[in-house]
Coordinates of C-alpha atoms in Angstrom, one line a residue:
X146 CA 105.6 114.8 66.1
X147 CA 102.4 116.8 65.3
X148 CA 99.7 115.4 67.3
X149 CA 97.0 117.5 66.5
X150 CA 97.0 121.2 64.4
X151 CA 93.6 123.3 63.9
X152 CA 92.4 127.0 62.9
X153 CA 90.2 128.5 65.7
X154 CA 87.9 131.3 64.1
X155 CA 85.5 133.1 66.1
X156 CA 85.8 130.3 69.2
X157 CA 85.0 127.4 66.4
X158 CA 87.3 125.1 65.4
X159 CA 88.4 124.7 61.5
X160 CA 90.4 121.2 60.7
X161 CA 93.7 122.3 58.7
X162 CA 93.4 120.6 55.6
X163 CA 96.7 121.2 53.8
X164 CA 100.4 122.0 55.0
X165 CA 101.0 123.9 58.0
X166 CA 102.4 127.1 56.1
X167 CA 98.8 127.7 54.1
X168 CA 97.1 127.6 57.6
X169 CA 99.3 130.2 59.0
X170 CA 98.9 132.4 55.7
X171 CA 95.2 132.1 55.8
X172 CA 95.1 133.0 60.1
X173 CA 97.4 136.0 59.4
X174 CA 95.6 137.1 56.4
X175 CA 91.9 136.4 57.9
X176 CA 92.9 138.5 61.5
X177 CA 90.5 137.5 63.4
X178 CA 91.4 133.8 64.1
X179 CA 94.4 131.8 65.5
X180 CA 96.2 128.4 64.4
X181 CA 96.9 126.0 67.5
X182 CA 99.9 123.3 67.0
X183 CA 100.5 120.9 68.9
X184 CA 103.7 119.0 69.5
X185 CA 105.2 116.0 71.5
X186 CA 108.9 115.8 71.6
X187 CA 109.8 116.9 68.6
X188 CA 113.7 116.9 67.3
X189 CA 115.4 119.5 65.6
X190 CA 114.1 118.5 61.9
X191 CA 110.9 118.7 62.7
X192 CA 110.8 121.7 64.6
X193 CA 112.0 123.5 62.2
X194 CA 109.5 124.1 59.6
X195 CA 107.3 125.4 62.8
X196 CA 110.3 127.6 63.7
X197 CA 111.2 128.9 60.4
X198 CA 107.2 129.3 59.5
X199 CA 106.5 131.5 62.7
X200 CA 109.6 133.1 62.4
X201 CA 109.8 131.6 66.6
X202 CA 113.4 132.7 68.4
X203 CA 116.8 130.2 67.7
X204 CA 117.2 130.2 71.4
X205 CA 113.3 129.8 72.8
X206 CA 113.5 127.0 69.8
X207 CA 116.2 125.2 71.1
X208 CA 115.1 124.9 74.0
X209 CA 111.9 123.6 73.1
X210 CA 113.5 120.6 71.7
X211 CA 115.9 120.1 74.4
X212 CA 113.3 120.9 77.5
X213 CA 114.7 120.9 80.7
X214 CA 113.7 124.6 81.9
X215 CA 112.9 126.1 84.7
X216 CA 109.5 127.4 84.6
X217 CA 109.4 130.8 83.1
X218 CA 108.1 133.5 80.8
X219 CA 110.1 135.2 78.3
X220 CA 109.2 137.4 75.8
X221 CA 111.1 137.2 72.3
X222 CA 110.0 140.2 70.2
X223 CA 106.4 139.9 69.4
X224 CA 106.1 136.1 70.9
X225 CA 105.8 134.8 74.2
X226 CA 107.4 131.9 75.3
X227 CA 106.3 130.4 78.6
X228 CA 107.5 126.9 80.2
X229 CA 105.7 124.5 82.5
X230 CA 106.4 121.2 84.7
X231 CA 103.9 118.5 84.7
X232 CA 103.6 116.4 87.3
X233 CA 102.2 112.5 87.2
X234 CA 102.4 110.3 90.1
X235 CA 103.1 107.0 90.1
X236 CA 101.5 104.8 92.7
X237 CA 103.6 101.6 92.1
X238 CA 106.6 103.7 93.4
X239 CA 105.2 106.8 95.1
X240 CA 107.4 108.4 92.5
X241 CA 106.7 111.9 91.3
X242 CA 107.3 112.0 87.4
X243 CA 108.3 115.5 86.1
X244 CA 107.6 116.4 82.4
X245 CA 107.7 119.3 80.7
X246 CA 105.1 121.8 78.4
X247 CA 106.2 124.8 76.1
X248 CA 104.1 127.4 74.3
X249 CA 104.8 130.2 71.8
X250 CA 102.2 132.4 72.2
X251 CA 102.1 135.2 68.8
X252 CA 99.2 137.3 67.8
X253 CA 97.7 134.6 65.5
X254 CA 99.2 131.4 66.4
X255 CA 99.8 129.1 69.6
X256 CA 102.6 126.3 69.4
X257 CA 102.3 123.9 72.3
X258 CA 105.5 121.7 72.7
X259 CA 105.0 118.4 75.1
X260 CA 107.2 116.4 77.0
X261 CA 107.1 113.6 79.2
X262 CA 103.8 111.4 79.7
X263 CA 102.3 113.9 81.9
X264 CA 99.2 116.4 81.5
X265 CA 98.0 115.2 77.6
X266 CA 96.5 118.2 76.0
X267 CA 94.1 116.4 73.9
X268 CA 91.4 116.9 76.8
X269 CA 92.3 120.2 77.2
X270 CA 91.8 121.2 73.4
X271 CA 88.3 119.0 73.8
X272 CA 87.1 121.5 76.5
X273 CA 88.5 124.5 75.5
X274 CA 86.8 123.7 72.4
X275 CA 83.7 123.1 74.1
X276 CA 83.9 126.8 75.8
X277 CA 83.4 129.1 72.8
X278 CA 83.4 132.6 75.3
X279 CA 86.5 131.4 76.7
X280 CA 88.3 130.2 72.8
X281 CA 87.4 134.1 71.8
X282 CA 90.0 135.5 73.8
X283 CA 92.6 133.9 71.4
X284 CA 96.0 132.2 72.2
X285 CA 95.8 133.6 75.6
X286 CA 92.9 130.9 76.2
X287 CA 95.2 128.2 75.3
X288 CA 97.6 129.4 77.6
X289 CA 94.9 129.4 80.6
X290 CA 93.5 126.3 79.9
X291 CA 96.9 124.8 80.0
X292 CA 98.2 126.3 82.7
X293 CA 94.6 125.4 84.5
X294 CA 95.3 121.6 83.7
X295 CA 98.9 121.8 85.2
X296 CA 97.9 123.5 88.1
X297 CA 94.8 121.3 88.6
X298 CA 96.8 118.4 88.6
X299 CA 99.3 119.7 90.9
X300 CA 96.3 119.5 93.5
X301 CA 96.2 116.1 92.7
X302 CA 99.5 114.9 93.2
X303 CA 99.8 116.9 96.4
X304 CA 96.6 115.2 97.7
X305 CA 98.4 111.8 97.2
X306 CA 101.9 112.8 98.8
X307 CA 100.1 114.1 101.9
X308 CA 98.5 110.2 101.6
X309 CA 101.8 108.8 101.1
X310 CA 102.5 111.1 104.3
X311 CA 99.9 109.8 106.3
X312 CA 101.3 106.1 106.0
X313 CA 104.8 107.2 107.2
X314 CA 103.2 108.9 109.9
X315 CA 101.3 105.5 111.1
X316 CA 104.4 103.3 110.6
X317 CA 106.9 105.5 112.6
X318 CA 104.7 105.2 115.5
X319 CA 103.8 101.3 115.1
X320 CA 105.5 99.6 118.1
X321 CA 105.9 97.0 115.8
X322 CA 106.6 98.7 112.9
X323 CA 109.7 98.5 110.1
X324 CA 112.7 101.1 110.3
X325 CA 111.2 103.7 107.5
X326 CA 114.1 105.9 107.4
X327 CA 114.8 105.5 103.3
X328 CA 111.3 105.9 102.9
X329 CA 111.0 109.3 104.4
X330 CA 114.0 110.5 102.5
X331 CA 112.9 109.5 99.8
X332 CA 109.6 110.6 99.7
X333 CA 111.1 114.2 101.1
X334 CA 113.4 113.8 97.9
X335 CA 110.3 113.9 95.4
X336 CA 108.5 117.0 97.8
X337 CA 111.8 118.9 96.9
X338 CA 111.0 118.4 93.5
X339 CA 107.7 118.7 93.1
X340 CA 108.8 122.3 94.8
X341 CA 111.1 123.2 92.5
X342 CA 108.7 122.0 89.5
X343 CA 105.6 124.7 90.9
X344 CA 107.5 127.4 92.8
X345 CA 109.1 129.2 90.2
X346 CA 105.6 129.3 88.6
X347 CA 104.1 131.3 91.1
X348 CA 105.9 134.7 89.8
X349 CA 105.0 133.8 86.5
X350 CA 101.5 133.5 87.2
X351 CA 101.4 136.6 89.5
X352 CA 102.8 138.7 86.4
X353 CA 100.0 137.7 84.5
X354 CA 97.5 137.9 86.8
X355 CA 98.5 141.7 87.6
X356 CA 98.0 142.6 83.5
X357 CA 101.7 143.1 83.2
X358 CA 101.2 140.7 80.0
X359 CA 99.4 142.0 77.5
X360 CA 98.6 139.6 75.4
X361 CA 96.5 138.3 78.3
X362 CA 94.5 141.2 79.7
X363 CA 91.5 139.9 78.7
X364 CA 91.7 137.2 81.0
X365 CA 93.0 138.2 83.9
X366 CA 89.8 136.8 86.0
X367 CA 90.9 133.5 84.7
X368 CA 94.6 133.4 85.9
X369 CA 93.9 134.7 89.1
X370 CA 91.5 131.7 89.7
X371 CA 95.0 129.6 88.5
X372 CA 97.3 131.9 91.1
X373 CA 94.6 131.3 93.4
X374 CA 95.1 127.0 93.2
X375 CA 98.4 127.4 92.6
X376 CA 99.0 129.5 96.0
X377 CA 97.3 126.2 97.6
X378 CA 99.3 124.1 96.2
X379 CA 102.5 126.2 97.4
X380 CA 101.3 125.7 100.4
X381 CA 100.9 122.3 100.6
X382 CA 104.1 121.6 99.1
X383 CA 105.9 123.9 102.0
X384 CA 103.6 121.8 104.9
X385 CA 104.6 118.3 103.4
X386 CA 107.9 119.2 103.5
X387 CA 107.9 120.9 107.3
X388 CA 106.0 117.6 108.3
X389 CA 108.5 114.9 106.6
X390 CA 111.0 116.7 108.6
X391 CA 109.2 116.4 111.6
X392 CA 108.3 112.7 111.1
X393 CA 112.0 111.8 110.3
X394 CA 113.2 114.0 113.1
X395 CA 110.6 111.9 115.4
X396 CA 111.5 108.3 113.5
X397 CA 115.0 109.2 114.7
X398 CA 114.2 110.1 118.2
X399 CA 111.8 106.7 118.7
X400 CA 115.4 104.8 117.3
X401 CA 117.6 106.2 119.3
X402 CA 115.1 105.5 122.2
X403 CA 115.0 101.8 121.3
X404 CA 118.3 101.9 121.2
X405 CA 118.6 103.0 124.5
X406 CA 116.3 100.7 126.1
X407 CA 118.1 97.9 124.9
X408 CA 121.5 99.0 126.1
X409 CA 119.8 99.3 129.3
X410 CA 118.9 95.4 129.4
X411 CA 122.3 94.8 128.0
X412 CA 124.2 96.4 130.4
X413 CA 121.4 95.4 133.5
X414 CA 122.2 91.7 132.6
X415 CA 125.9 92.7 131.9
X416 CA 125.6 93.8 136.0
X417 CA 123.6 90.1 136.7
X418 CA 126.6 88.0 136.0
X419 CA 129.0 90.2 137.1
X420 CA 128.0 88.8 140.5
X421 CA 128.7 85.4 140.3
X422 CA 131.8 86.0 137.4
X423 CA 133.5 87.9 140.6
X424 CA 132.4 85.7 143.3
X425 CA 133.6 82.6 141.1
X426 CA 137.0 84.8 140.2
X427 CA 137.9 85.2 144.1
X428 CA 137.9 81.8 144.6
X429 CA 139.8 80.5 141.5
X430 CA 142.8 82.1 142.7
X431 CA 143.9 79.0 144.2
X432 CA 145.0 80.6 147.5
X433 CA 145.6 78.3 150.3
X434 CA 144.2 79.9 153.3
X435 CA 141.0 81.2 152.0
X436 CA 137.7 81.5 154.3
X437 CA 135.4 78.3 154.2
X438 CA 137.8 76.6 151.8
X439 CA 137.9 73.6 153.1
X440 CA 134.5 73.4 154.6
X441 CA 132.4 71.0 153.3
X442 CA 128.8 73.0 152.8
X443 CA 131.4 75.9 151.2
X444 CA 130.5 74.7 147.9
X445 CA 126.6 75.1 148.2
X446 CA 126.7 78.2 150.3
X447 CA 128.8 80.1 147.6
X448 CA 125.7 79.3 145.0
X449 CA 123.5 80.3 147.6
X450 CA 125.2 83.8 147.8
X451 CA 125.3 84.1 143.9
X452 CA 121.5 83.3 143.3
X453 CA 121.0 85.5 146.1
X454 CA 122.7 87.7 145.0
X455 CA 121.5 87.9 141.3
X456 CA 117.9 87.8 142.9
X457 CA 118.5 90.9 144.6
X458 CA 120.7 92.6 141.8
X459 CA 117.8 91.8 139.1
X460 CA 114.9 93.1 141.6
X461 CA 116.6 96.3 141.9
X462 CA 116.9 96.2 137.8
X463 CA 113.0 95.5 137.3
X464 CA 111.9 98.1 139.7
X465 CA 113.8 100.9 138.3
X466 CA 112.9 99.7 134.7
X467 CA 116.2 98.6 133.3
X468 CA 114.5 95.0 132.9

């Protein structure tokens, strides 16, 4: 559905009274303003009026109903067609949400297709509206100011992973602490995509910041102040995931040591009764000549010899830490 449509003229905002086709008309025949529409999961029917209108590419309009893209920026003819990944974390799950934004960038019009719950543009249009400098530059504003919001909150949810990090880190080295093993992969599992949701922007900001996009050389400054964060955030992304390695590889090690250790105690008390289990096995053999048999302190000097014995097997034990 349409969620908000307006006519930006010399950085001031016009509301678009009639149908979306009269708006249009009046931007291209005016020159010297743009029409911004924005969208939020639109199906086929209703995309089409917006495709058909702005004369937008079959294939860059199908997949602006479908979404799942990689991000990217492709030029069809004289529009630009650019995709982004929103992220939103959840902290009831520590679950990284992945969304999606599409714009369709022309010489007079910007069409901003949203999916998922993540990164609402109506704050962005508020600010953006706020800045008229900024809203002179055109569409190629819009597409700062979104790509500034994404990126921005990319810092966010990296901020809260390396928290969610953090935790691990303190309950893999908690004597008592619980076996975090799902945890970690899980939490490495949402890293990996968060990565694959921001790295294939960097490129695409990097074009732009170099001037290879025309339509945006007026505001160069600005993207390199996004490739800038976004670098950060790269960054980050590659540390937290180098460090969840290196706390699972470690959460491993401290297991298998535990492990160990008890093995150790099972096998020093395994030695303990082995004393008096073969001392009690010689002489259940029933022999008949067998040394002090028949002798009538026999019988307590045999569990003499096995306490004794055990004593001396489990001092031994203790002192070389097996016990």
């Amino acid at each position: 559905m349409i969620v908000d449509k307006a006519i930006y003229a010399e950085g001031r905002r016009q509301d678009i009274d009639g149908d979306i086709s009269d708006a249009v008309d009046l931007a291209r025949s005016r020159g010297d303003c743009f029409v911004w529409i924005g969208l939020f999961e639109p199906d086929e029917d209703e995309f089409e009026l917006i495709r058909d209108e702005l004369r937008l590419h079959p294939l860059a309009a199908e997949d602006a109903v479908s979404a799942h893209q990689r991000p990217k920026l492709e030029r069809y003819d004289d529009t630009l067609f650019v995709v982004l990944k929103t992220l939103s974390y959840l902290d009831d799950t520590s679950d990284i949400e992945v969304g999606e934004i599409m714009l369709f960038l022309g010489r007079d019009f910007v069409v901003t297709v949203r999916h998922g719950a993540g990164n609402p543009l109506g704050p962005v249009r508020h600010r953006l509206e706020k800045d008229k400098e900024l809203l002179e530059h055109g569409p190629a504003a819009v597409l700062y100011a979104v790509c500034d919001e994404v990126v921005d909150h990319y810092g966010v949810v990296a901020h809260e992973v390396e928290v969610d990090i953090i935790g691990l880190e303190r309950a893999v080295f908690d004597p008592q602490g619980r076996d975090v093993t799902a945890d970690i992969y899980s939490l490495k599992r949402e890293v990996l995509e968060f990565r694959t949701a921001e790295d294939p922007l960097v490129p695409v900001m990097q074009e732009i910041a170099r001037g290879r996009v025309a339509e945006c050389a007026g505001t160069r400054e600005y993207f390199r102040d996004v490739l800038d964060h976004l670098l950060r955030v790269d960054g980050q992304v590659d540390a937290h995931n180098e460090l969840l390695t290196s706390v699972l590889s470690a959460h491993l090690a401290l297991q298998g040591k535990q492990q160990n250790e008890d093995m150790r105690k099972i096998s020093a008390w395994a030695a303990i009764i082995a004393v008096p289990t073969a001392i009690a096995g010689i002489y259940g053999m029933n022999f008949e000549h067998m040394p002090e048999l028949h002798w009538r302190y026999g019988y307590l000097l045999v569990i003499v010899v096995m306490a004794a014995a055990m004593g001396i097997v489990f001092y031994k034990l203790r002192k070389n830490g097996w016990l």
